[in-house]
């Protein structure tokens, strides 16, 4: 797998977010810190918007992984871990917002 720039990730993921009714999507982790390597996955934090079922969630993740050709971790706004949320807040890069 190749490393992407933040702009490349944005270009590849925004159409998918729109297709699946996502209202907000942020990049975090190694790509947001610009420390990614060939083995890095893409970490996204999303406001689910209209994505209301597990099947829709899985279809969203599948479309992302198909487009990016790598593993994608998607965390939704339902997470309660304050340390994790603080980390996303501090390093997150907004890719898309309705």
Tab-separated table of C-alpha atoms in Angstrom:
chain	number	residue	atom	x	y	z
A	1	UNK	CA	0.000	0.000	0.000
A	2	UNK	CA	1.149	3.520	-0.633
A	3	UNK	CA	1.102	6.455	1.737
A	4	UNK	CA	-1.401	9.186	0.972
A	5	UNK	CA	-1.321	12.888	1.649
A	6	UNK	CA	-4.144	14.401	3.673
A	7	UNK	CA	-5.456	16.023	0.482
A	8	UNK	CA	-5.481	12.662	-1.327
A	9	UNK	CA	-7.396	11.074	1.540
A	10	UNK	CA	-9.834	13.986	1.490
A	11	UNK	CA	-10.355	13.662	-2.278
A	12	UNK	CA	-10.948	9.916	-2.026
A	13	UNK	CA	-13.212	9.915	1.048
A	14	UNK	CA	-15.507	12.932	0.623
A	15	UNK	CA	-17.598	11.351	-2.176
A	16	UNK	CA	-18.023	8.236	-0.020
A	17	UNK	CA	-19.035	10.292	3.028
A	18	UNK	CA	-21.631	12.136	0.941
A	19	UNK	CA	-22.936	8.881	-0.572
A	20	UNK	CA	-23.480	7.398	2.893
A	21	UNK	CA	-25.011	10.503	4.505
A	22	UNK	CA	-22.111	11.229	6.875
A	23	UNK	CA	-22.424	14.726	8.334
A	24	UNK	CA	-18.834	15.170	9.592
A	25	UNK	CA	-15.607	13.232	9.125
A	26	UNK	CA	-12.202	13.808	10.751
A	27	UNK	CA	-8.865	12.148	10.128
A	28	UNK	CA	-6.744	11.267	13.166
A	29	UNK	CA	-3.806	9.015	13.967
A	30	UNK	CA	-0.587	8.691	11.997
A	31	UNK	CA	-2.007	10.231	8.812
A	32	UNK	CA	-3.257	13.315	10.673
A	33	UNK	CA	0.161	13.671	12.330
A	34	UNK	CA	1.819	13.141	8.918
A	35	UNK	CA	3.745	10.174	10.350
A	36	UNK	CA	2.145	7.435	8.224
A	37	UNK	CA	4.150	4.698	6.557
A	38	UNK	CA	3.291	1.935	4.084
A	39	UNK	CA	1.792	-0.196	6.875
A	40	UNK	CA	-0.405	2.544	8.361
A	41	UNK	CA	-4.163	2.272	8.407
A	42	UNK	CA	-6.452	5.263	7.994
A	43	UNK	CA	-8.240	6.370	11.178
A	44	UNK	CA	-11.494	8.295	10.789
A	45	UNK	CA	-13.876	9.773	13.352
A	46	UNK	CA	-17.347	10.313	11.908
A	47	UNK	CA	-20.649	11.805	12.925
A	48	UNK	CA	-22.921	9.068	11.631
A	49	UNK	CA	-25.522	11.407	10.191
A	50	UNK	CA	-27.946	9.190	8.265
A	51	UNK	CA	-25.871	6.028	8.763
A	52	UNK	CA	-28.311	4.390	11.166
A	53	UNK	CA	-27.655	0.657	10.948
A	54	UNK	CA	-24.774	-1.774	11.201
A	55	UNK	CA	-25.280	-2.772	7.572
A	56	UNK	CA	-24.932	0.867	6.456
A	57	UNK	CA	-21.848	1.265	8.677
A	58	UNK	CA	-20.226	-1.842	7.165
A	59	UNK	CA	-21.025	-0.653	3.628
A	60	UNK	CA	-19.389	2.705	4.431
A	61	UNK	CA	-16.234	1.025	5.770
A	62	UNK	CA	-16.144	-1.364	2.789
A	63	UNK	CA	-16.376	1.528	0.313
A	64	UNK	CA	-13.579	3.393	2.125
A	65	UNK	CA	-11.287	0.354	2.168
A	66	UNK	CA	-12.035	-0.387	-1.477
A	67	UNK	CA	-11.144	3.177	-2.485
A	68	UNK	CA	-8.054	3.541	-0.280
A	69	UNK	CA	-6.850	-0.063	-0.665
A	70	UNK	CA	-5.934	-0.297	3.020
A	71	UNK	CA	-7.494	-1.013	6.402
A	72	UNK	CA	-9.697	1.831	7.648
A	73	UNK	CA	-10.672	2.215	11.316
A	74	UNK	CA	-13.903	4.173	11.674
A	75	UNK	CA	-14.876	5.488	15.098
A	76	UNK	CA	-18.309	7.052	15.502
A	77	UNK	CA	-19.575	9.796	17.776
A	78	UNK	CA	-20.943	7.193	20.191
A	79	UNK	CA	-17.518	6.627	21.787
A	80	UNK	CA	-17.256	7.664	25.445
A	81	UNK	CA	-13.496	7.329	26.144
A	82	UNK	CA	-12.472	10.867	27.155
A	83	UNK	CA	-8.723	10.361	26.588
A	84	UNK	CA	-9.407	8.966	23.119
A	85	UNK	CA	-11.779	11.839	22.305
A	86	UNK	CA	-9.231	14.392	23.558
A	87	UNK	CA	-6.638	12.823	21.265
A	88	UNK	CA	-8.973	13.138	18.277
A	89	UNK	CA	-9.787	16.732	19.255
A	90	UNK	CA	-6.095	17.650	19.496
A	91	UNK	CA	-4.770	16.005	16.348
A	92	UNK	CA	-7.875	15.577	14.204
A	93	UNK	CA	-8.086	17.086	10.731
A	94	UNK	CA	-11.603	17.811	9.464
A	95	UNK	CA	-11.979	16.200	6.049
A	96	UNK	CA	-15.670	16.882	5.509
A	97	UNK	CA	-18.498	18.740	7.182
A	98	UNK	CA	-22.027	19.330	5.885
